[in-house]
Coordinates of N, CA and C in Angstrom, one line a residue:
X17 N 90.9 43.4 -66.6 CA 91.6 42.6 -65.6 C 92.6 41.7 -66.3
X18 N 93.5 41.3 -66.0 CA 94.6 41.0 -66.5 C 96.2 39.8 -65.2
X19 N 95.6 38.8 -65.9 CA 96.2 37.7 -65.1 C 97.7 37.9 -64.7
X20 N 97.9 38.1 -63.3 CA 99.8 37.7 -63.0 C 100.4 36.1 -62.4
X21 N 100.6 35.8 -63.5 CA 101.4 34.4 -63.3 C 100.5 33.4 -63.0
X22 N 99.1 34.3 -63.3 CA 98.2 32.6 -63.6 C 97.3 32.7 -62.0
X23 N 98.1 33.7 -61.0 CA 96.9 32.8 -59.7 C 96.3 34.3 -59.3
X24 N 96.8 35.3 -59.9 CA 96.4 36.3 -59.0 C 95.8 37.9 -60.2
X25 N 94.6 38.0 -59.8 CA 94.0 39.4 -61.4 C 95.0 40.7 -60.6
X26 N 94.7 41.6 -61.3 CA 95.3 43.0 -61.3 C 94.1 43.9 -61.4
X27 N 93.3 44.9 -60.4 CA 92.5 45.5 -60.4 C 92.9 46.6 -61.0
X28 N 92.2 47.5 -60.2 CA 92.6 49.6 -60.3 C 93.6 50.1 -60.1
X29 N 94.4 50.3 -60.6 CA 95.2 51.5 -60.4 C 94.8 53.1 -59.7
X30 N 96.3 53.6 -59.5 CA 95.9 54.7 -58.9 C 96.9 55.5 -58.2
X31 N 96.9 56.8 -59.2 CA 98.3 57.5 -58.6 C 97.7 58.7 -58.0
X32 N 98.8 58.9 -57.1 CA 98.7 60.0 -55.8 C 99.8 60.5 -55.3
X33 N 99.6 61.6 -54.9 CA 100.8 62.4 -54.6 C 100.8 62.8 -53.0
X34 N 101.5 61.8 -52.2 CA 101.4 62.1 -50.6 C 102.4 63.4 -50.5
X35 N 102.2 64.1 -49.6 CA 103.1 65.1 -49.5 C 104.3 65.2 -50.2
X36 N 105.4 65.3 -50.5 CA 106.6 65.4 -51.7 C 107.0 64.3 -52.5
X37 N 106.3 63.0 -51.9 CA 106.2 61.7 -53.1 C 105.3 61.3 -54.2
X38 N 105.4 60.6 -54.8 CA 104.0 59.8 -55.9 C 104.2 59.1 -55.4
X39 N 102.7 58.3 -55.1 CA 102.6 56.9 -55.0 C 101.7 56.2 -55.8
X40 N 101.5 54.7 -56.0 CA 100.9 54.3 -57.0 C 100.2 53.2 -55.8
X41 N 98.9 53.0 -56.1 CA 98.6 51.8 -55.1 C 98.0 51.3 -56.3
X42 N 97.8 49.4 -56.2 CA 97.1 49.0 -57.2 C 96.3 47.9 -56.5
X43 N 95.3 47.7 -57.0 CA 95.0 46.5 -56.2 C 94.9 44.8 -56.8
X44 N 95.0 43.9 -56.1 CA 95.3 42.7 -56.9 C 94.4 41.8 -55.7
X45 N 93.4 40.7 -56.8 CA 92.7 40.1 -56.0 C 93.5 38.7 -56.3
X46 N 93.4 37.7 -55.4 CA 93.4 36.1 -55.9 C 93.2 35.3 -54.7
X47 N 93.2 34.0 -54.9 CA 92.2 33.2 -54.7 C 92.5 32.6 -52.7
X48 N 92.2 32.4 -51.8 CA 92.3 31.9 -50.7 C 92.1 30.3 -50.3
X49 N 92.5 29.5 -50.0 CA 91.7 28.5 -49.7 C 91.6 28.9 -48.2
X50 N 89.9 28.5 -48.4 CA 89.2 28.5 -46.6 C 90.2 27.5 -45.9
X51 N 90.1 28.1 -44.4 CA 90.6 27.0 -43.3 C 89.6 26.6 -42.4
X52 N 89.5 25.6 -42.2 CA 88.8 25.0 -40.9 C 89.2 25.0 -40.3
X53 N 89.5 26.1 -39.0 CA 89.6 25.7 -37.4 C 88.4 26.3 -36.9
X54 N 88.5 25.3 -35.7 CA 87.4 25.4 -35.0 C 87.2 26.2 -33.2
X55 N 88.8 27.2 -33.5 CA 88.8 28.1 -32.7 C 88.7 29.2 -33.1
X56 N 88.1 30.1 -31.8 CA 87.5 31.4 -32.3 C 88.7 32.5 -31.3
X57 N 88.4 33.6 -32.0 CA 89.5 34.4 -31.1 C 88.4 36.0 -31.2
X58 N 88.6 35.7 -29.9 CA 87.7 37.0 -29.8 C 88.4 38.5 -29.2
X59 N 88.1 40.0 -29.5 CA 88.9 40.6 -29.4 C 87.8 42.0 -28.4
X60 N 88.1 42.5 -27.7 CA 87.5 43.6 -26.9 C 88.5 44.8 -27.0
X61 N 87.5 45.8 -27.1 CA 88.3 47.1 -27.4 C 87.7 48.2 -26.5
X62 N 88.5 49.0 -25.7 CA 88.1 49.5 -24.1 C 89.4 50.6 -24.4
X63 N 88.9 51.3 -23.1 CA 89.4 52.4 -22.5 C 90.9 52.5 -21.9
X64 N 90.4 51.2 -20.8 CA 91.6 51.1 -19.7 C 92.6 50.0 -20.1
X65 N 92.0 49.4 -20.9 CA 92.7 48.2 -21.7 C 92.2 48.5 -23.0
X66 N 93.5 48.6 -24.0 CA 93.2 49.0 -25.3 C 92.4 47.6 -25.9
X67 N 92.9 46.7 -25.5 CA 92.3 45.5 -26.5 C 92.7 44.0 -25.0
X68 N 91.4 43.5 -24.9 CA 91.9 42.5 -25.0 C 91.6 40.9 -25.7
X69 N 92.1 40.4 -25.6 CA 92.6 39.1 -26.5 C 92.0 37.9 -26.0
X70 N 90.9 37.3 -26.7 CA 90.8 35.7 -25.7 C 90.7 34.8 -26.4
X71 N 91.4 33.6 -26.5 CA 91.0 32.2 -27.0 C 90.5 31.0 -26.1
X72 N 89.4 30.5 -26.1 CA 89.1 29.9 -25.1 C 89.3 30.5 -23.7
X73 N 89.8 29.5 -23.1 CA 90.1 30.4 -21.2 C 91.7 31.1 -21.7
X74 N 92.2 31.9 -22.7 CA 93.6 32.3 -22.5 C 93.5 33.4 -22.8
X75 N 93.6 34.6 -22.2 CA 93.3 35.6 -22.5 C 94.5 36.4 -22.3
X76 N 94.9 37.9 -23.4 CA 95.8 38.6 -23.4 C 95.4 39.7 -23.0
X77 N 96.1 40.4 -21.9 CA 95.7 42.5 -21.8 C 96.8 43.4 -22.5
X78 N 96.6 43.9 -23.4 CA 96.8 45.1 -24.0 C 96.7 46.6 -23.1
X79 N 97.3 46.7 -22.1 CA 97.2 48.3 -21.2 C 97.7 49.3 -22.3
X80 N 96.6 50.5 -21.5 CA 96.1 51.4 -23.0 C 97.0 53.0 -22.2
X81 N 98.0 52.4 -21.3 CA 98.7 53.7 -20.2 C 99.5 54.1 -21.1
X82 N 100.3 53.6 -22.2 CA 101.3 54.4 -23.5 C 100.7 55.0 -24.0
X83 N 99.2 54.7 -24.6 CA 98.7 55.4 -25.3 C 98.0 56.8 -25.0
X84 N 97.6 56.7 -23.7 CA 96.9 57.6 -23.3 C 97.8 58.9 -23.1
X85 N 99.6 58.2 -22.3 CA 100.9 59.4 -22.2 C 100.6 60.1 -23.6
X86 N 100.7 59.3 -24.7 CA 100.9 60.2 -25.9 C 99.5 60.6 -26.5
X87 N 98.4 60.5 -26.0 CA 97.1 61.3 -26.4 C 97.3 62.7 -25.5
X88 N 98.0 62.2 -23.9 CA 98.1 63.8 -23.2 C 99.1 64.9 -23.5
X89 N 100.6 64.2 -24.2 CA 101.2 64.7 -24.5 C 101.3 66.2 -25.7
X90 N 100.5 64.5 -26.5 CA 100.1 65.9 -27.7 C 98.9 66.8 -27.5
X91 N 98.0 66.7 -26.7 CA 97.3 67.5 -25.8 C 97.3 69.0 -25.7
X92 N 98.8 68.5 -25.0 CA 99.4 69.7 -24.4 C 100.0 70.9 -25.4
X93 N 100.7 70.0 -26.1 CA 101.4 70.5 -27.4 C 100.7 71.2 -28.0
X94 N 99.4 70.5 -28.5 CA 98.5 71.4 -29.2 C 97.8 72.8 -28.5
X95 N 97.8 72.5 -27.3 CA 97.5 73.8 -26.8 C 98.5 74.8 -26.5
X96 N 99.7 74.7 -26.4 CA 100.5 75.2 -26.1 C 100.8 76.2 -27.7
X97 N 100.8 75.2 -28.9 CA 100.9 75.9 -30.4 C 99.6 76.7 -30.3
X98 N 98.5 76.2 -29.9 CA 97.0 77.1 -30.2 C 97.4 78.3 -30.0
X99 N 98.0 78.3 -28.6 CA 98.1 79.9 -27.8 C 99.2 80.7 -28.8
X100 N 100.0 79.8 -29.4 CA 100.9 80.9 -30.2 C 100.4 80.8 -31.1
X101 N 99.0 80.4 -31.9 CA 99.1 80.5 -33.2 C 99.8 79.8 -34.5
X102 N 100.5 79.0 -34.2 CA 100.7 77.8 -35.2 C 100.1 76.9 -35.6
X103 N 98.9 77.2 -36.4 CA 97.9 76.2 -36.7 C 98.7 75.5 -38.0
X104 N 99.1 76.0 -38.8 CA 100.5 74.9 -39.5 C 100.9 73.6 -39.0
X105 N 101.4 74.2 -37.5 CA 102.2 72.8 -37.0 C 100.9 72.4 -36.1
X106 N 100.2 72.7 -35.5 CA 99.0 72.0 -35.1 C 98.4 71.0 -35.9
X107 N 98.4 70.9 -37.2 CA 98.4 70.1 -38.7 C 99.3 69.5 -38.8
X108 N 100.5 69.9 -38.5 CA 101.7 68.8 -39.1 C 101.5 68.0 -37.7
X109 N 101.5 68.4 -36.5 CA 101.2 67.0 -35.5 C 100.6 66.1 -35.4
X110 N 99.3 66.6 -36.3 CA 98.2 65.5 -36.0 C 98.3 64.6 -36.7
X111 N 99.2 64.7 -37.9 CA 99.3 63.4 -39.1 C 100.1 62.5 -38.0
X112 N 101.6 62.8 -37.2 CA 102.2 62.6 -36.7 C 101.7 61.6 -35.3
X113 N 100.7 62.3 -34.4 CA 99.8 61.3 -33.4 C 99.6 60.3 -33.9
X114 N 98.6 60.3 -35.0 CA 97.7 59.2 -35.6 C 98.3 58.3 -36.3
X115 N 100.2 58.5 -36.3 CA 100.8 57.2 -36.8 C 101.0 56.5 -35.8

């Protein structure tokens, strides 16, 4: 372990090669001071509402209707490549959805 600038260690390294790049992730711990608040934020995760959000009585909705366009979308897609046989690009889409 090996100190940077005194507040922060230097963990693991670690190289990888994502599709035609290198990448190096490394990880680095240091120190937090706790906070005291004494509000809580609470989060719900659903179907028809992707998330919603509440502090006290204030609450936020997150509608889950964009996401679901592009869960049907590529859906389709994928079935459409099935029937021809492009399991290649049936792979290259799904990295693509899940960003």
């Amino acid at each position: 372990d090996r100190l940077i600038h005194g507040t922060a260690k230097q963990g693991a390294a670690k190289l990888y090669k994502k599709r035609k790049k290198w990448c190096l992730a490394i990880a680095v711990a240091f120190e937090v001071k706790p906070r005291h608040e004494t509000k809580v934020m609470g989060v719900d995760v659903g179907l028809r509402y992707i998330a919603v959000a509440s502090v006290g009585t204030k609450s936020w909705f997150f509608k889950g209707s964009q996401c679901a366009f592009v869960r049907r979308r590529y859906a389709a897609l994928r079935r459409t490549l099935g029937k021809a046989k492009k399991l290649h690009m049936i792979r290259k889409i799904g990295r693509k959805e899940s960003r």
